[in-house]
Short mmCIF file of C-alpha atoms and ligand atoms in Angstrom, two decimals:
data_model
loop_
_atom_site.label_atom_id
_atom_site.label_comp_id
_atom_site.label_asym_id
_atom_site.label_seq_id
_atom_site.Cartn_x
_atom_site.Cartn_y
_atom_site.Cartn_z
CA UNK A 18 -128.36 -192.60 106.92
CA UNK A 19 -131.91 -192.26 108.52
CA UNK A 20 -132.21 -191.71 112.61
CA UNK A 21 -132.49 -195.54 113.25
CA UNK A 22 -129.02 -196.77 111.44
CA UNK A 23 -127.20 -193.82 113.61
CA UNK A 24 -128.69 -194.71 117.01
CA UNK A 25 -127.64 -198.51 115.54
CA UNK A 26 -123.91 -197.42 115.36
CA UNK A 27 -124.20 -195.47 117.97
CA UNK A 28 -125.24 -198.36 120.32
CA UNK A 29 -122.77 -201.33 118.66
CA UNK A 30 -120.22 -198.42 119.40
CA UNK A 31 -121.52 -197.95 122.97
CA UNK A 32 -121.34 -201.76 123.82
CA UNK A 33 -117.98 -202.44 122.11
CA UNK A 34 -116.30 -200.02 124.55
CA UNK A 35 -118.69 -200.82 127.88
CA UNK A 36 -119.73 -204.12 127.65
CA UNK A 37 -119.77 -206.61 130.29
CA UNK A 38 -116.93 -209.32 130.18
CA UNK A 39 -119.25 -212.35 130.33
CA UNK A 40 -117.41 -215.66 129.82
CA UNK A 41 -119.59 -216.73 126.76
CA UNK A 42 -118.44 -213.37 124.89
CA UNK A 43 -114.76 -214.90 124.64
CA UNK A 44 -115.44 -216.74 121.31
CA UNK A 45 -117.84 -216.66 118.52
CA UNK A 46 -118.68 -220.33 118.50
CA UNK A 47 -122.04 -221.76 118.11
CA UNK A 48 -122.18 -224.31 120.89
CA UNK A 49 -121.13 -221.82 123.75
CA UNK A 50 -123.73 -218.82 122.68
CA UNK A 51 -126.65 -221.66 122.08
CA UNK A 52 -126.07 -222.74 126.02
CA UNK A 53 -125.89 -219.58 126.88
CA UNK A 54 -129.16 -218.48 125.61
CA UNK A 55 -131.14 -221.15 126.45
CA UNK A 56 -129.84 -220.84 130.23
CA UNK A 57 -130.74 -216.79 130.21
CA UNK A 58 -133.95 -218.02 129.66
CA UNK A 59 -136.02 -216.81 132.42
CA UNK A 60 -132.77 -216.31 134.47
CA UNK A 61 -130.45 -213.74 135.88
CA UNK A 62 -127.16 -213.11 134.08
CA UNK A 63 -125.09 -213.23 137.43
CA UNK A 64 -126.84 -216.82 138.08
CA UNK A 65 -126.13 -217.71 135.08
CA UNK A 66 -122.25 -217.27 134.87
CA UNK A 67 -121.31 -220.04 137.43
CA UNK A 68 -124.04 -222.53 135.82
CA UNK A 69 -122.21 -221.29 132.55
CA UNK A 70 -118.47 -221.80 133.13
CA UNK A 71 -119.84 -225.26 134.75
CA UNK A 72 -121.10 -226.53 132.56
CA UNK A 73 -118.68 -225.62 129.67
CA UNK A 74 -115.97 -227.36 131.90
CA UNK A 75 -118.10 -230.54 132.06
CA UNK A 76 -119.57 -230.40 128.58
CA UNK A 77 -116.94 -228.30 126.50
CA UNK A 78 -118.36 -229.38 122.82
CA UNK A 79 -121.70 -230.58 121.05
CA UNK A 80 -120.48 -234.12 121.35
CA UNK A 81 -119.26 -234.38 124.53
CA UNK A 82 -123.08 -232.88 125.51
CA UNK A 83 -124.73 -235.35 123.24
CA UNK A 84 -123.25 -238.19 124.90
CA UNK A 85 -124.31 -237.29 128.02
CA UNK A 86 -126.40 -238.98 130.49
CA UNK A 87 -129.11 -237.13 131.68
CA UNK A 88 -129.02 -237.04 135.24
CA UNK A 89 -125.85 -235.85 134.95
CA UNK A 90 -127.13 -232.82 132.71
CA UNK A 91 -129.79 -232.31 134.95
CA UNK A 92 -127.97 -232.15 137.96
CA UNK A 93 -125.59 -229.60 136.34
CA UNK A 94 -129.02 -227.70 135.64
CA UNK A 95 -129.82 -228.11 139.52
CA UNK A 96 -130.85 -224.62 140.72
CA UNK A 97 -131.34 -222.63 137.09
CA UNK A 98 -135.21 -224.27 136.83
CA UNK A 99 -137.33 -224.87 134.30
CA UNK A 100 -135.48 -227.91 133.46
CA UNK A 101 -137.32 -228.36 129.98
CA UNK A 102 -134.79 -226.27 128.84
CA UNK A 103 -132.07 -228.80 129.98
CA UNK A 104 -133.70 -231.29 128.18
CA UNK A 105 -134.27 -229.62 124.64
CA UNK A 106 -130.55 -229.08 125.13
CA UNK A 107 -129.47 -232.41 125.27
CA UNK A 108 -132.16 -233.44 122.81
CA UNK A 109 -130.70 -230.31 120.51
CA UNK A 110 -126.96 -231.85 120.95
CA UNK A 111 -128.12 -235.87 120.01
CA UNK A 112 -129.72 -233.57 116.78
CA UNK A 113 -127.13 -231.53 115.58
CA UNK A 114 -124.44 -235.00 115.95
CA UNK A 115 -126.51 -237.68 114.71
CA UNK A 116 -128.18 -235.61 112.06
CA UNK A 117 -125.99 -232.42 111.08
CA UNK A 118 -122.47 -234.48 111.59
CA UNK A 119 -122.12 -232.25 114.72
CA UNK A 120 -121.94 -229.29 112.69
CA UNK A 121 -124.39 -226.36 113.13
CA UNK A 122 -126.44 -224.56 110.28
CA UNK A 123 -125.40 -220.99 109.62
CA UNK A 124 -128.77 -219.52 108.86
CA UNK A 125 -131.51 -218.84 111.51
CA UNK A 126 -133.95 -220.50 108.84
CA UNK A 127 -132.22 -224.19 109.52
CA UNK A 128 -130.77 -223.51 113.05
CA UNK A 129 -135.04 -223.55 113.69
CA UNK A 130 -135.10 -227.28 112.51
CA UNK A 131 -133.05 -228.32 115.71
CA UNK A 132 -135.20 -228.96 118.29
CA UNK A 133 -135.72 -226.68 121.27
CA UNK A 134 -134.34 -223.65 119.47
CA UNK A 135 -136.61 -221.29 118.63
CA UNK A 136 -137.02 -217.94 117.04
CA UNK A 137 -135.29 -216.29 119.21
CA UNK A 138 -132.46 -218.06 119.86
CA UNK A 139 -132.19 -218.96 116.31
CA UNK A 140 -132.21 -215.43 115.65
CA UNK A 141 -129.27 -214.77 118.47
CA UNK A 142 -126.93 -217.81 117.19
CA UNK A 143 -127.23 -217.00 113.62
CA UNK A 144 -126.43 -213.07 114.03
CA UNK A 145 -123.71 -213.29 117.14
CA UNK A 146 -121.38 -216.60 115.45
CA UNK A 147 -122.57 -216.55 111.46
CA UNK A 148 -123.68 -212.57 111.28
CA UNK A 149 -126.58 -212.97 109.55
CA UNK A 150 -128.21 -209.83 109.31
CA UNK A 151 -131.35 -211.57 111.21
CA UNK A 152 -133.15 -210.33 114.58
CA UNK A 153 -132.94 -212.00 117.98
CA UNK A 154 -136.27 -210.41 119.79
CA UNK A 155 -136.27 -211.25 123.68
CA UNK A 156 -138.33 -209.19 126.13
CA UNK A 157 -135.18 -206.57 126.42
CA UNK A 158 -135.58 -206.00 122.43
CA UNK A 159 -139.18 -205.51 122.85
CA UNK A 160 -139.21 -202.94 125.65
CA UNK A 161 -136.24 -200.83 123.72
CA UNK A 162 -137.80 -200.75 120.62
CA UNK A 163 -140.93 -199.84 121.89
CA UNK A 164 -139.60 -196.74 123.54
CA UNK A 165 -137.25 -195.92 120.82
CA UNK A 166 -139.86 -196.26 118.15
CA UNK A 167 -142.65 -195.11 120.31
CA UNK A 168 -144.94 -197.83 119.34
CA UNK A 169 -148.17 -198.60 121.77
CA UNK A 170 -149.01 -202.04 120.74
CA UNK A 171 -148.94 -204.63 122.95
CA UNK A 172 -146.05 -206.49 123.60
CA UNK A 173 -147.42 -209.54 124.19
CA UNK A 174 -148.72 -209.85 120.52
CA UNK A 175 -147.00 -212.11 117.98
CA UNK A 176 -147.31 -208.87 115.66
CA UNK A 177 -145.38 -206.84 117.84
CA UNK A 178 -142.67 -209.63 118.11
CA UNK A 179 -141.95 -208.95 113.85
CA UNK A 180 -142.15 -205.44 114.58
CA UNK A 181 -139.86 -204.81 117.34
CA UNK A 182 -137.55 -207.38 115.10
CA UNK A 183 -137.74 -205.03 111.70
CA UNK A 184 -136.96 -201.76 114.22
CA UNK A 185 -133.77 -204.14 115.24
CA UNK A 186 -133.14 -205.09 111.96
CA UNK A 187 -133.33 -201.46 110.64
CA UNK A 188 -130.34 -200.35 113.79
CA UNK A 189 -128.24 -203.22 112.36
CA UNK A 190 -125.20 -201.69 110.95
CA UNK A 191 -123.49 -203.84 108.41
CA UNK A 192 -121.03 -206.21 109.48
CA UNK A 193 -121.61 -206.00 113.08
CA UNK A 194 -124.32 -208.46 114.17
CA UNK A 195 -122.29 -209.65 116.57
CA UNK A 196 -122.21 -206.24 118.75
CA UNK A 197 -125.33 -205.27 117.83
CA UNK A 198 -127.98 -208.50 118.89
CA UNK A 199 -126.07 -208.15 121.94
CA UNK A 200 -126.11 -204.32 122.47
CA UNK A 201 -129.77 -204.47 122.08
CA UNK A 202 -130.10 -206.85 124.89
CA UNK A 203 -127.40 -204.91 127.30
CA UNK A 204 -129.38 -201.91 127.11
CA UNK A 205 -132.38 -203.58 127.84
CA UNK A 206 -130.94 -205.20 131.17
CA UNK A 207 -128.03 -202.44 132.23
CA UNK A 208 -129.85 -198.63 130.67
CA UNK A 209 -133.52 -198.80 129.36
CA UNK A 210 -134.64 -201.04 132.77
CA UNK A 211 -138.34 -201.75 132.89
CA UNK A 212 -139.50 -200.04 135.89
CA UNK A 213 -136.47 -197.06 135.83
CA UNK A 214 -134.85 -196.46 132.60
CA UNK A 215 -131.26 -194.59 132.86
CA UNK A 216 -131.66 -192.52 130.61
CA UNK A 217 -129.40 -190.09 131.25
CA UNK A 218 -126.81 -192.63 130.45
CA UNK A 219 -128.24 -193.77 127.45
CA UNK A 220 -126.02 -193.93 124.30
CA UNK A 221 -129.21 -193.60 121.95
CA UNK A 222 -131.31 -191.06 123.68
CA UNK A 223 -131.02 -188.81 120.93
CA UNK A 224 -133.03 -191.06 118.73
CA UNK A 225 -135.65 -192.24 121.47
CA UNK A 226 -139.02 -191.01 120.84
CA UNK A 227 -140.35 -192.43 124.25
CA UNK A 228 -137.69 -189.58 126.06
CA UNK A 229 -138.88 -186.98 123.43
CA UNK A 230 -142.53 -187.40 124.48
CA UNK A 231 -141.91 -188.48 128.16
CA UNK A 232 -143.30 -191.64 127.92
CA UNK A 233 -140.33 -193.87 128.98
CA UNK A 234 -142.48 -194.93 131.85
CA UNK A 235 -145.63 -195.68 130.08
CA UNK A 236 -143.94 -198.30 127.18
CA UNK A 237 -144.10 -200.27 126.85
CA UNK A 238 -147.38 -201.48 126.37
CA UNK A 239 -148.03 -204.78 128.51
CA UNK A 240 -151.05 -206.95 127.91
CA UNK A 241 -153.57 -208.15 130.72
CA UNK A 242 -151.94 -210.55 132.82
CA UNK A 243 -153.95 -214.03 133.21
CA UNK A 244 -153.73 -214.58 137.10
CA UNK A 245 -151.36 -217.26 137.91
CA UNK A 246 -153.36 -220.55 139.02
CA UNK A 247 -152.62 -220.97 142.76
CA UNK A 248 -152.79 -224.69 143.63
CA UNK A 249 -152.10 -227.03 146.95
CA UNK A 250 -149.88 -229.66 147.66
CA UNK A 251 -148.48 -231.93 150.20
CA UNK A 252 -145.00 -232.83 150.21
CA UNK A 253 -144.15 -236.16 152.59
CA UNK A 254 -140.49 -236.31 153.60
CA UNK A 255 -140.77 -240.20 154.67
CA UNK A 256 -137.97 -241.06 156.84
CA UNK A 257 -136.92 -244.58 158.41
CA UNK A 258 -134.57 -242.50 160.62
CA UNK A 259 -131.15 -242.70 158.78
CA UNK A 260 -132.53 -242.37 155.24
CA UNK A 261 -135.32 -240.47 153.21
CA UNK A 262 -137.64 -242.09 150.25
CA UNK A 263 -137.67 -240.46 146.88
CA UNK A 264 -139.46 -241.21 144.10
CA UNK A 265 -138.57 -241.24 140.26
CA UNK A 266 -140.74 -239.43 138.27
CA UNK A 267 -142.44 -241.29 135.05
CA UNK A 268 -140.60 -241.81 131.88
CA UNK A 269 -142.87 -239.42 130.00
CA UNK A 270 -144.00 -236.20 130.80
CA UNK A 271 -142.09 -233.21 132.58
CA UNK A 272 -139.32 -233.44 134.10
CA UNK A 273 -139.43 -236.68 133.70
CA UNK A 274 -137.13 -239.23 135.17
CA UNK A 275 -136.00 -236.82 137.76
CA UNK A 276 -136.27 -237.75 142.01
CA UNK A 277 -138.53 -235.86 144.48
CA UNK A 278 -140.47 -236.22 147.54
CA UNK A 279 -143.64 -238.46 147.33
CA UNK A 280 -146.38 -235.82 147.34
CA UNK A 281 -150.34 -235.46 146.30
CA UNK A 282 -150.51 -238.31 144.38
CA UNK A 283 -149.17 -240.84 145.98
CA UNK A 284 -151.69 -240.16 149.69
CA UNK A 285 -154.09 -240.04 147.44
CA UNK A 286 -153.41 -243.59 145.87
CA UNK A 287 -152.85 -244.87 150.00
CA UNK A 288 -149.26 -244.77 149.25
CA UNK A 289 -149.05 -243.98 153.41
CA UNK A 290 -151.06 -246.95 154.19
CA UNK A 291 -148.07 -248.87 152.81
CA UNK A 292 -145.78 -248.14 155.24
CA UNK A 293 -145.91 -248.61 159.55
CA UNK A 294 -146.24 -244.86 160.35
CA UNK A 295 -144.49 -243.61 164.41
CA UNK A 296 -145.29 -240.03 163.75
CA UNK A 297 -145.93 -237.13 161.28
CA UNK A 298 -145.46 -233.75 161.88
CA UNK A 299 -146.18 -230.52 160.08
CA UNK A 300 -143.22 -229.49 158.64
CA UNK A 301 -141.80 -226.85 156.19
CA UNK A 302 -143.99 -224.71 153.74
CA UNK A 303 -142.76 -223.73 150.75
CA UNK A 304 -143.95 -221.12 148.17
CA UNK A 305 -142.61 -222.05 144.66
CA UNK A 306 -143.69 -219.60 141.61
CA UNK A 307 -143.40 -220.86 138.20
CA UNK A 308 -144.77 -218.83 135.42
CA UNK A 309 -148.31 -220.13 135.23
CA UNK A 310 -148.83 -220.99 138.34
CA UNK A 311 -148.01 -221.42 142.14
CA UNK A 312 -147.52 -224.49 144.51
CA UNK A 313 -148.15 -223.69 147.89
CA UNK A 314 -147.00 -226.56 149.55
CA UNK A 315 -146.72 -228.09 152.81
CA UNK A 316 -144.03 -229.84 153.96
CA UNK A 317 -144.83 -233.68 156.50
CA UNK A 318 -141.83 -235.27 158.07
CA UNK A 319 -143.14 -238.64 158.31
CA UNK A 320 -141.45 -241.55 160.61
CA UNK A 321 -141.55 -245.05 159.66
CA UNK A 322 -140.47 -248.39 160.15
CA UNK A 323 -137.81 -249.60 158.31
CA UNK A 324 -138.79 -251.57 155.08
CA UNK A 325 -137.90 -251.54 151.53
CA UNK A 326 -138.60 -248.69 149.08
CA UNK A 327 -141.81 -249.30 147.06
CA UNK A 328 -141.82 -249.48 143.40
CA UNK A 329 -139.84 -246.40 141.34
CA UNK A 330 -138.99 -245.31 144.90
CA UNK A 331 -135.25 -245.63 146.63
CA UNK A 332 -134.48 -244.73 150.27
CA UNK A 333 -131.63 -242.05 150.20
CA UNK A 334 -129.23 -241.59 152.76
CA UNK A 335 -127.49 -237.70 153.05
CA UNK A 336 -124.90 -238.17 150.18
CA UNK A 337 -127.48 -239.80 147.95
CA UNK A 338 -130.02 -236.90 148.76
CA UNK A 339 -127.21 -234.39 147.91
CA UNK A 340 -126.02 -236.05 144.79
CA UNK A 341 -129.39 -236.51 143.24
CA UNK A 342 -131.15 -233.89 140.76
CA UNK A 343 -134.26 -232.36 142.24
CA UNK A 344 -136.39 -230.21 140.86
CA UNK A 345 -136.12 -226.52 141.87
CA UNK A 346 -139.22 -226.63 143.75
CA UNK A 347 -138.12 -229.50 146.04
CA UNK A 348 -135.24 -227.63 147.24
CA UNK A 349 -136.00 -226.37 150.65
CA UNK A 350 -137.60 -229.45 151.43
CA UNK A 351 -134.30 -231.59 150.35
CA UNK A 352 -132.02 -228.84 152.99
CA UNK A 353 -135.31 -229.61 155.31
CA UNK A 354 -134.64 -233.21 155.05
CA UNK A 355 -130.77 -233.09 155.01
CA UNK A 356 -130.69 -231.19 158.58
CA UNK A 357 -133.28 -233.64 159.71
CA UNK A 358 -131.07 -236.49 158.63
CA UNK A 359 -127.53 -234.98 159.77
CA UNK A 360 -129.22 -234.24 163.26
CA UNK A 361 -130.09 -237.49 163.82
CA UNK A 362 -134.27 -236.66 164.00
FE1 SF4 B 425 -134.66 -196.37 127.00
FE2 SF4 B 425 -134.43 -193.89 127.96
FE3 SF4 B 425 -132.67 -194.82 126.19
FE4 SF4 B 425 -135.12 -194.26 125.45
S1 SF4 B 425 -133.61 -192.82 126.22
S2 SF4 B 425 -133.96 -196.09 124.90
S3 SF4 B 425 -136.31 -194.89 127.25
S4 SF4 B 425 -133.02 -195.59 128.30
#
């Protein structure tokens, strides 16, 4: 047995005995571990876990999901972000029922042809409900096997994806795919933590070559980080004093079909000059982050006349505003607006 297969068993025994009791670890099922994954995407496992039992509740099986309506998906989503994930879902449901007689592949290979899977979480399906001996490499995986393995390259490489997924591969006792794609990633987020790895508590310290050398800190190995693009926008919370005006975004594009506040685009196409306007005030700013880049945005409450909504607008009273999916970005300014409204101006 070389060093790597008895750190492997070592860590699948680790995790069988300490692992957390997440609700999508009751079953081995496809469906459940796919929404999973795509909704730790970017996001915190202790967010996650309400989202989760959601929206099992709602959407218990591949074809109650693929017969969904979207707004109703997306207003599920409400809060977890990057709703592009919400929509390969859905799109990845409609797939596997109309083309796959709702039945998923077992291999990683054809669990790629769905859309919105990827790699990764073809790699994590396949191995935790079919055990194929196949890697699942998330940014956990990466920063373990770099410190176990000692390997400087950059983790940010698509080389150093395949390699951190062979050191993975070579851990992988037989039979137990299931622990193990998961023990990699628990060790990543509970011991070996980016900034302050535990590793006094570590089940596989024995075999870390990072600990032997004291170089824990130093992998792994993080490529230069393009600066995030910071950009400006205006957000107008119009108001004819009981209600508030959103508008639908396009049919194509991001996000698309989902409400927000009129913004940039429409002052700049004299959307404003539309309306009779009895007074604007600076309101809320709001700093949203996404991963490339940064709205800075500044809130108007803007008082108007009453008058009908304009084209792929709708005036929204408080329960409307509530039961509408926004984006994540738009959320302080919907509370902004809801106290408004509920206050009477
Ligand atoms: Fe990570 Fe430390 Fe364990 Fe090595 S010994 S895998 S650096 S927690």
């Amino acid at each position: 047995m070389t060093d790597l297969q008895r750190a492997g068993a070592a860590l699948c025994d680790w995790f069988d005995e300490n692992m957390r009791p997440l609700p999508w670890r009751k079953n081995r099922e496809p469906y459940p571990i796919w929404v999973s994954e795509v909704m730790l995407q970017q996001t915190r496992v202790e967010t996650v876990i309400g989202y989760f039992e959601r929206f099992m509740v709602r959407f218990p099986t591949v074809q109650s999901l693929a017969a969904a309506r979207r707004d109703e998906v997306f207003k599920l989503w409400e809060g977890l972000g990057y709703y592009r994930r919400a929509e390969y879902l859905l799109k990845g449901a409609q797939y596997v029922v109309a083309q796959l007689g709702g039945v998923f592949p077992r291999s990683a290979r054809e669990l790629e042809r769905i859309p919105g899977i990827g790699a990764y979480t073809a790699g994590a399906i396949a191995s935790m409900a079919f055990g194929e001996r196949v890697a699942a490499v998330d940014g956990n995986v990466l920063r373990v096997t770099a410190r176990l393995a000692a390997y400087h390259d950059p983790v940010d490489l698509p080389g150093t994806r395949a390699k951190a997924g062979e050191i993975s591969l070579a851990m992988m006792p037989e039979g137990r795919a299931w622990s193990h794609t998961q023990a990699m990633m628990e060790l990543g987020a509970c011991i070996c933590l980016p900034k302050h790895p535990r590793c006094n508590l570590c089940p596989v310290q024995d075999a870390c070559r990072a600990f032997d050398m004291g170089l824990e800190q130093t992998l792994p190995v993080k490529g230069a980080r393009k600066k995030q693009l910071e950009v400006q926008r205006d957000v107008y919370m119009i108001t004819d004093g009981r209600r508030i005006l959103l508008r639908r975004r396009p049919d194509e594009g991001l996000l698309r079909g989902m409400w927000e506040f009129p913004g940039e685009e429409e002052a700049e196409r004299g959307f404003l000059a539309g309306f009779t306007v009895r007074r604007r005030e600076r309101a809320v700013s709001v700093r949203h982050v996404f991963t490339h880049r940064i709205w800075q945005m500044q809130g108007w409450w803007v008082e108007v006349e009453p008058c009908d909504a304009p084209e792929g607008c709708c005036w929204a009273d408080e329960g409307k505003l509530a039961a509408l999916a926004l984006p994540t970005a738009m959320a302080a300014f919907r509370t902004f607006a809801a106290a408004r409204l509920g206050g009477g101006n």
